[in-house]
Amino acid sequence: DRLVDKLAQLGDSLKVGPASDDATDVGPLISPEAKQRALAIVEKSVGSEGAKLALDRRTVALEPPFDKGNFFGPTIITDVTPDMTCYREEIFAPAVSVVAVNTLDDAISLLNANPYGNGCGIFTSSGSAARHFVANVDVGQVGVNVPIPVPVPYFSFTGSRGSFHGDLNFYGKNGVAFYTQYKTVTSNWKFSASDGMSGLHGVGASQS
């Protein structure tokens, strides 16, 4: 697969190291527990569930004092199916799970069958394919030729389904609404002859 081959070449070229090194491309995970969790997910998916590795840099050798750090290098898992642990669990590490489908509609069905709906993206030169994808995918944040569809602050962070709890998203108009207390004023004016407006009346309502 040409895409996987290119990803593997790119991942293999990235430098893993401490964030204090300007040449570092991939820094450490947040804790030893996070590293062990990521290692366990990949090991289970490959060891007993049938996935394969197109790139395996889980074990990274660094010079002291970083040799005992929480480093996990770029890793690409292929032949992944939706029942595998690496698909069902977010790894929280520089690991990519590759699921192959035959058609665009198969890809949409795969996404819509997932219990979560945080973000997804499509890379294409076809406007019709992009429009079909955007219209039919049930995901809160959709990118077209954008790798991470996280909106800028004046749009809401619109995860859906299992990726959303409550009644309002944060950021954007919904973020403002969360901190807004609405006031509704209803008024009824009746005018007398002494006002010079005999017989007139009005009812109005406003919300702010």
PDB file of C-alpha atoms in Angstrom:
ATOM      1  CA  ASP A   1       0.000   0.000   0.000  1.00  0.00           C
ATOM      2  CA  ARG A   2       1.601   3.247  -1.145  1.00  0.00           C
ATOM      3  CA  LEU A   3       0.051   5.373   1.590  1.00  0.00           C
ATOM      4  CA  VAL A   4       1.254   3.073   4.357  1.00  0.00           C
ATOM      5  CA  ASP A   5       4.713   2.896   2.793  1.00  0.00           C
ATOM      6  CA  LYS A   6       4.967   6.691   2.718  1.00  0.00           C
ATOM      7  CA  LEU A   7       3.725   6.964   6.290  1.00  0.00           C
ATOM      8  CA  ALA A   8       6.275   4.378   7.382  1.00  0.00           C
ATOM      9  CA  GLN A   9       9.087   6.277   5.690  1.00  0.00           C
ATOM     10  CA  LEU A  10       8.030   9.513   7.323  1.00  0.00           C
ATOM     11  CA  GLY A  11       7.569   7.920  10.744  1.00  0.00           C
ATOM     12  CA  ASP A  12      10.954   6.261  10.544  1.00  0.00           C
ATOM     13  CA  SER A  13      12.617   9.605   9.810  1.00  0.00           C
ATOM     14  CA  LEU A  14      11.229  11.376  12.881  1.00  0.00           C
ATOM     15  CA  LYS A  15      13.572  11.917  15.787  1.00  0.00           C
ATOM     16  CA  VAL A  16      12.384  10.746  19.203  1.00  0.00           C
ATOM     17  CA  GLY A  17      13.855  12.591  22.142  1.00  0.00           C
ATOM     18  CA  PRO A  18      13.390  15.105  24.954  1.00  0.00           C
ATOM     19  CA  ALA A  19      11.351  18.234  24.341  1.00  0.00           C
ATOM     20  CA  SER A  20      14.344  20.305  25.414  1.00  0.00           C
ATOM     21  CA  ASP A  21      16.121  19.273  22.199  1.00  0.00           C
ATOM     22  CA  ASP A  22      15.152  21.534  19.288  1.00  0.00           C
ATOM     23  CA  ALA A  23      15.790  18.673  16.862  1.00  0.00           C
ATOM     24  CA  THR A  24      13.183  16.431  18.523  1.00  0.00           C
ATOM     25  CA  ASP A  25      10.089  15.587  16.491  1.00  0.00           C
ATOM     26  CA  VAL A  26       8.408  13.229  18.972  1.00  0.00           C
ATOM     27  CA  GLY A  27       8.680  13.785  22.722  1.00  0.00           C
ATOM     28  CA  PRO A  28       7.913  11.409  25.597  1.00  0.00           C
ATOM     29  CA  LEU A  29       4.530  10.264  26.831  1.00  0.00           C
ATOM     30  CA  ILE A  30       3.141  11.868  29.965  1.00  0.00           C
ATOM     31  CA  SER A  31       3.970   9.074  32.446  1.00  0.00           C
ATOM     32  CA  PRO A  32       5.337   5.512  32.770  1.00  0.00           C
ATOM     33  CA  GLU A  33       1.747   4.312  33.120  1.00  0.00           C
ATOM     34  CA  ALA A  34       0.792   5.948  29.817  1.00  0.00           C
ATOM     35  CA  LYS A  35       3.706   4.238  28.110  1.00  0.00           C
ATOM     36  CA  GLN A  36       2.836   0.828  29.538  1.00  0.00           C
ATOM     37  CA  ARG A  37      -0.790   1.265  28.526  1.00  0.00           C
ATOM     38  CA  ALA A  38       0.183   2.101  24.938  1.00  0.00           C
ATOM     39  CA  LEU A  39       2.609  -0.821  24.784  1.00  0.00           C
ATOM     40  CA  ALA A  40      -0.055  -3.196  26.093  1.00  0.00           C
ATOM     41  CA  ILE A  41      -2.653  -2.093  23.534  1.00  0.00           C
ATOM     42  CA  VAL A  42      -0.275  -2.541  20.603  1.00  0.00           C
ATOM     43  CA  GLU A  43       1.045  -5.850  21.927  1.00  0.00           C
ATOM     44  CA  LYS A  44      -2.461  -7.276  22.369  1.00  0.00           C
ATOM     45  CA  SER A  45      -3.603  -6.113  18.936  1.00  0.00           C
ATOM     46  CA  VAL A  46      -0.574  -7.598  17.206  1.00  0.00           C
ATOM     47  CA  GLY A  47       0.102 -10.557  19.463  1.00  0.00           C
ATOM     48  CA  SER A  48      -3.341 -12.145  19.741  1.00  0.00           C
ATOM     49  CA  GLU A  49      -5.803 -10.197  17.605  1.00  0.00           C
ATOM     50  CA  GLY A  50      -4.169 -10.437  14.177  1.00  0.00           C
ATOM     51  CA  ALA A  51      -2.929  -6.923  13.439  1.00  0.00           C
ATOM     52  CA  LYS A  52       0.451  -6.320  11.802  1.00  0.00           C
ATOM     53  CA  LEU A  53       3.139  -3.667  12.142  1.00  0.00           C
ATOM     54  CA  ALA A  54       4.284  -1.650   9.143  1.00  0.00           C
ATOM     55  CA  LEU A  55       6.529   0.403  11.435  1.00  0.00           C
ATOM     56  CA  ASP A  56       7.587  -0.608  14.920  1.00  0.00           C
ATOM     57  CA  ARG A  57       9.468   1.965  16.976  1.00  0.00           C
ATOM     58  CA  ARG A  58       7.841   1.197  20.310  1.00  0.00           C
ATOM     59  CA  THR A  59      11.232   0.678  21.919  1.00  0.00           C
ATOM     60  CA  VAL A  60      13.526   3.673  21.557  1.00  0.00           C
ATOM     61  CA  ALA A  61      17.121   3.659  22.822  1.00  0.00           C
ATOM     62  CA  LEU A  62      18.298   7.049  24.087  1.00  0.00           C
ATOM     63  CA  GLU A  63      21.456   8.131  25.826  1.00  0.00           C
ATOM     64  CA  PRO A  64      21.426   8.834  29.587  1.00  0.00           C
ATOM     65  CA  PRO A  65      19.807  10.552  31.336  1.00  0.00           C
ATOM     66  CA  PHE A  66      16.904   9.933  28.953  1.00  0.00           C
ATOM     67  CA  ASP A  67      17.352   6.166  28.592  1.00  0.00           C
ATOM     68  CA  LYS A  68      14.670   5.498  31.211  1.00  0.00           C
ATOM     69  CA  GLY A  69      12.203   8.046  29.860  1.00  0.00           C
ATOM     70  CA  ASN A  70       8.649   7.431  28.703  1.00  0.00           C
ATOM     71  CA  PHE A  71       9.553   7.380  25.026  1.00  0.00           C
ATOM     72  CA  PHE A  72       7.408   5.642  22.424  1.00  0.00           C
ATOM     73  CA  GLY A  73       8.400   6.043  18.790  1.00  0.00           C
ATOM     74  CA  PRO A  74       6.130   6.299  15.735  1.00  0.00           C
ATOM     75  CA  THR A  75       4.334   3.016  15.131  1.00  0.00           C
ATOM     76  CA  ILE A  76       1.959   1.976  12.329  1.00  0.00           C
ATOM     77  CA  ILE A  77      -0.513  -0.839  12.891  1.00  0.00           C
ATOM     78  CA  THR A  78      -2.110  -2.381   9.795  1.00  0.00           C
ATOM     79  CA  ASP A  79      -4.750  -5.019   8.998  1.00  0.00           C
ATOM     80  CA  VAL A  80      -6.828  -3.494  11.781  1.00  0.00           C
ATOM     81  CA  THR A  81     -10.493  -4.420  12.203  1.00  0.00           C
ATOM     82  CA  PRO A  82     -13.110  -2.665  14.376  1.00  0.00           C
ATOM     83  CA  ASP A  83     -13.098  -5.454  16.983  1.00  0.00           C
ATOM     84  CA  MET A  84      -9.400  -5.006  17.811  1.00  0.00           C
ATOM     85  CA  THR A  85      -8.222  -3.249  20.947  1.00  0.00           C
ATOM     86  CA  CYS A  86      -6.147  -0.706  19.017  1.00  0.00           C
ATOM     87  CA  TYR A  87      -9.329   0.393  17.203  1.00  0.00           C
ATOM     88  CA  ARG A  88     -11.655   0.422  20.204  1.00  0.00           C
ATOM     89  CA  GLU A  89      -9.215   2.108  22.606  1.00  0.00           C
ATOM     90  CA  GLU A  90      -7.501   5.446  22.040  1.00  0.00           C
ATOM     91  CA  ILE A  91      -3.802   4.693  22.386  1.00  0.00           C
ATOM     92  CA  PHE A  92      -2.644   8.198  23.362  1.00  0.00           C
ATOM     93  CA  ALA A  93       0.735   7.610  21.739  1.00  0.00           C
ATOM     94  CA  PRO A  94       2.287   8.225  18.294  1.00  0.00           C
ATOM     95  CA  ALA A  95       0.653   5.084  16.895  1.00  0.00           C
ATOM     96  CA  VAL A  96      -1.598   4.935  13.833  1.00  0.00           C
ATOM     97  CA  SER A  97      -4.173   2.199  13.278  1.00  0.00           C
ATOM     98  CA  VAL A  98      -4.904   1.576   9.587  1.00  0.00           C
ATOM     99  CA  VAL A  99      -8.303   0.130   8.639  1.00  0.00           C
ATOM    100  CA  ALA A 100      -8.791  -0.642   4.940  1.00  0.00           C
ATOM    101  CA  VAL A 101     -12.160  -0.239   3.193  1.00  0.00           C
ATOM    102  CA  ASN A 102     -13.203  -0.602  -0.431  1.00  0.00           C
ATOM    103  CA  THR A 103     -15.369   2.442  -1.064  1.00  0.00           C
ATOM    104  CA  LEU A 104     -16.162   5.890   0.277  1.00  0.00           C
ATOM    105  CA  ASP A 105     -19.546   4.676   1.505  1.00  0.00           C
ATOM    106  CA  ASP A 106     -17.800   1.833   3.339  1.00  0.00           C
ATOM    107  CA  ALA A 107     -15.606   4.423   5.065  1.00  0.00           C
ATOM    108  CA  ILE A 108     -18.650   6.474   6.055  1.00  0.00           C
ATOM    109  CA  SER A 109     -20.402   3.381   7.405  1.00  0.00           C
ATOM    110  CA  LEU A 110     -17.294   2.474   9.403  1.00  0.00           C
ATOM    111  CA  LEU A 111     -17.210   5.906  11.023  1.00  0.00           C
ATOM    112  CA  ASN A 112     -20.941   5.989  11.725  1.00  0.00           C
ATOM    113  CA  ALA A 113     -20.796   2.566  13.376  1.00  0.00           C
ATOM    114  CA  ASN A 114     -18.217   3.790  15.880  1.00  0.00           C
ATOM    115  CA  PRO A 115     -19.771   4.768  19.229  1.00  0.00           C
ATOM    116  CA  TYR A 116     -17.719   7.970  19.254  1.00  0.00           C
ATOM    117  CA  GLY A 117     -18.084  11.002  17.019  1.00  0.00           C
ATOM    118  CA  ASN A 118     -15.347  13.471  17.866  1.00  0.00           C
ATOM    119  CA  GLY A 119     -13.526  14.206  14.614  1.00  0.00           C
ATOM    120  CA  CYS A 120     -12.722  12.789  11.192  1.00  0.00           C
ATOM    121  CA  GLY A 121     -11.297  13.974   7.910  1.00  0.00           C
ATOM    122  CA  ILE A 122     -11.229  13.213   4.204  1.00  0.00           C
ATOM    123  CA  PHE A 123      -8.363  13.908   1.821  1.00  0.00           C
ATOM    124  CA  THR A 124      -9.510  14.195  -1.759  1.00  0.00           C
ATOM    125  CA  SER A 125      -9.314  16.257  -4.938  1.00  0.00           C
ATOM    126  CA  SER A 126     -12.971  15.479  -5.659  1.00  0.00           C
ATOM    127  CA  GLY A 127     -15.492  18.102  -4.600  1.00  0.00           C
ATOM    128  CA  SER A 128     -18.389  15.664  -5.006  1.00  0.00           C
ATOM    129  CA  ALA A 129     -16.680  13.072  -2.787  1.00  0.00           C
ATOM    130  CA  ALA A 130     -16.004  15.708  -0.136  1.00  0.00           C
ATOM    131  CA  ARG A 131     -19.599  16.921  -0.209  1.00  0.00           C
ATOM    132  CA  HIS A 132     -20.960  13.375   0.007  1.00  0.00           C
ATOM    133  CA  PHE A 133     -18.685  12.642   2.957  1.00  0.00           C
ATOM    134  CA  VAL A 134     -19.568  15.821   4.851  1.00  0.00           C
ATOM    135  CA  ALA A 135     -23.308  15.319   4.315  1.00  0.00           C
ATOM    136  CA  ASN A 136     -23.443  11.678   5.402  1.00  0.00           C
ATOM    137  CA  VAL A 137     -20.883  11.220   8.153  1.00  0.00           C
ATOM    138  CA  ASP A 138     -22.289  11.431  11.697  1.00  0.00           C
ATOM    139  CA  VAL A 139     -19.323  13.090  13.392  1.00  0.00           C
ATOM    140  CA  GLY A 140     -19.205  16.424  15.179  1.00  0.00           C
ATOM    141  CA  GLN A 141     -16.025  17.818  13.608  1.00  0.00           C
ATOM    142  CA  VAL A 142     -15.242  17.118   9.960  1.00  0.00           C
ATOM    143  CA  GLY A 143     -12.131  18.158   8.083  1.00  0.00           C
ATOM    144  CA  VAL A 144     -11.766  18.319   4.302  1.00  0.00           C
ATOM    145  CA  ASN A 145      -8.089  18.066   3.397  1.00  0.00           C
ATOM    146  CA  VAL A 146      -7.374  19.002   7.022  1.00  0.00           C
ATOM    147  CA  PRO A 147      -5.617  16.435   9.256  1.00  0.00           C
ATOM    148  CA  ILE A 148      -7.025  17.513  12.625  1.00  0.00           C
ATOM    149  CA  PRO A 149     -10.476  19.111  12.342  1.00  0.00           C
ATOM    150  CA  VAL A 150     -10.344  21.057  15.601  1.00  0.00           C
ATOM    151  CA  PRO A 151     -12.019  24.421  15.006  1.00  0.00           C
ATOM    152  CA  VAL A 152     -10.678  27.810  15.910  1.00  0.00           C
ATOM    153  CA  PRO A 153     -12.211  29.298  19.084  1.00  0.00           C
ATOM    154  CA  TYR A 154     -15.020  31.214  17.421  1.00  0.00           C
ATOM    155  CA  PHE A 155     -16.508  27.880  16.282  1.00  0.00           C
ATOM    156  CA  SER A 156     -17.778  25.330  18.770  1.00  0.00           C
ATOM    157  CA  PHE A 157     -15.861  22.151  19.573  1.00  0.00           C
ATOM    158  CA  THR A 158     -18.675  19.947  18.330  1.00  0.00           C
ATOM    159  CA  GLY A 159     -18.054  16.321  19.250  1.00  0.00           C
ATOM    160  CA  SER A 160     -21.130  14.102  18.981  1.00  0.00           C
ATOM    161  CA  ARG A 161     -22.547  10.809  20.267  1.00  0.00           C
ATOM    162  CA  GLY A 162     -20.107   9.169  22.709  1.00  0.00           C
ATOM    163  CA  SER A 163     -17.731  12.111  22.360  1.00  0.00           C
ATOM    164  CA  PHE A 164     -20.153  14.592  23.879  1.00  0.00           C
ATOM    165  CA  HIS A 165     -21.891  14.986  27.238  1.00  0.00           C
ATOM    166  CA  GLY A 166     -24.285  17.691  28.359  1.00  0.00           C
ATOM    167  CA  ASP A 167     -26.340  20.093  26.287  1.00  0.00           C
ATOM    168  CA  LEU A 168     -23.766  22.650  25.099  1.00  0.00           C
ATOM    169  CA  ASN A 169     -20.432  22.368  23.325  1.00  0.00           C
ATOM    170  CA  PHE A 170     -17.595  24.618  24.389  1.00  0.00           C
ATOM    171  CA  TYR A 171     -15.987  27.373  22.307  1.00  0.00           C
ATOM    172  CA  GLY A 172     -17.904  29.634  19.970  1.00  0.00           C
ATOM    173  CA  LYS A 173     -21.536  30.628  20.437  1.00  0.00           C
ATOM    174  CA  ASN A 174     -22.241  27.692  22.733  1.00  0.00           C
ATOM    175  CA  GLY A 175     -19.345  28.702  24.969  1.00  0.00           C
ATOM    176  CA  VAL A 176     -20.792  32.199  25.249  1.00  0.00           C
ATOM    177  CA  ALA A 177     -24.275  30.784  25.882  1.00  0.00           C
ATOM    178  CA  PHE A 178     -22.949  28.695  28.779  1.00  0.00           C
ATOM    179  CA  TYR A 179     -21.933  31.866  30.631  1.00  0.00           C
ATOM    180  CA  THR A 180     -24.982  33.874  29.580  1.00  0.00           C
ATOM    181  CA  GLN A 181     -27.992  34.461  31.813  1.00  0.00           C
ATOM    182  CA  TYR A 182     -30.991  35.358  29.711  1.00  0.00           C
ATOM    183  CA  LYS A 183     -33.540  37.954  30.743  1.00  0.00           C
ATOM    184  CA  THR A 184     -36.985  37.989  29.144  1.00  0.00           C
ATOM    185  CA  VAL A 185     -39.096  41.159  29.472  1.00  0.00           C
ATOM    186  CA  THR A 186     -42.773  41.183  28.480  1.00  0.00           C
ATOM    187  CA  SER A 187     -44.596  44.515  28.578  1.00  0.00           C
ATOM    188  CA  ASN A 188     -48.226  45.614  28.155  1.00  0.00           C
ATOM    189  CA  TRP A 189     -48.920  49.338  27.725  1.00  0.00           C
ATOM    190  CA  LYS A 190     -52.407  50.840  27.854  1.00  0.00           C
ATOM    191  CA  PHE A 191     -52.886  54.484  26.977  1.00  0.00           C
ATOM    192  CA  SER A 192     -55.617  56.773  28.326  1.00  0.00           C
ATOM    193  CA  ALA A 193     -57.294  59.846  26.797  1.00  0.00           C
ATOM    194  CA  SER A 194     -55.075  62.112  28.900  1.00  0.00           C
ATOM    195  CA  ASP A 195     -52.074  60.741  27.043  1.00  0.00           C
ATOM    196  CA  GLY A 196     -53.558  61.901  23.791  1.00  0.00           C
ATOM    197  CA  MET A 197     -53.448  58.303  22.540  1.00  0.00           C
ATOM    198  CA  SER A 198     -56.901  57.049  23.483  1.00  0.00           C
ATOM    199  CA  GLY A 199     -57.763  53.598  22.186  1.00  0.00           C
ATOM    200  CA  LEU A 200     -54.177  52.568  21.524  1.00  0.00           C
ATOM    201  CA  HIS A 201     -52.400  49.777  23.342  1.00  0.00           C
ATOM    202  CA  GLY A 202     -49.447  47.527  22.710  1.00  0.00           C
ATOM    203  CA  VAL A 203     -47.812  44.332  23.923  1.00  0.00           C
ATOM    204  CA  GLY A 204     -44.128  43.621  23.383  1.00  0.00           C
ATOM    205  CA  ALA A 205     -41.544  41.055  24.401  1.00  0.00           C
ATOM    206  CA  SER A 206     -37.772  41.002  24.220  1.00  0.00           C
ATOM    207  CA  GLN A 207     -34.978  38.735  25.330  1.00  0.00           C
ATOM    208  CA  SER A 208     -31.426  39.725  26.156  1.00  0.00           C
TER     209      SER A 208
END
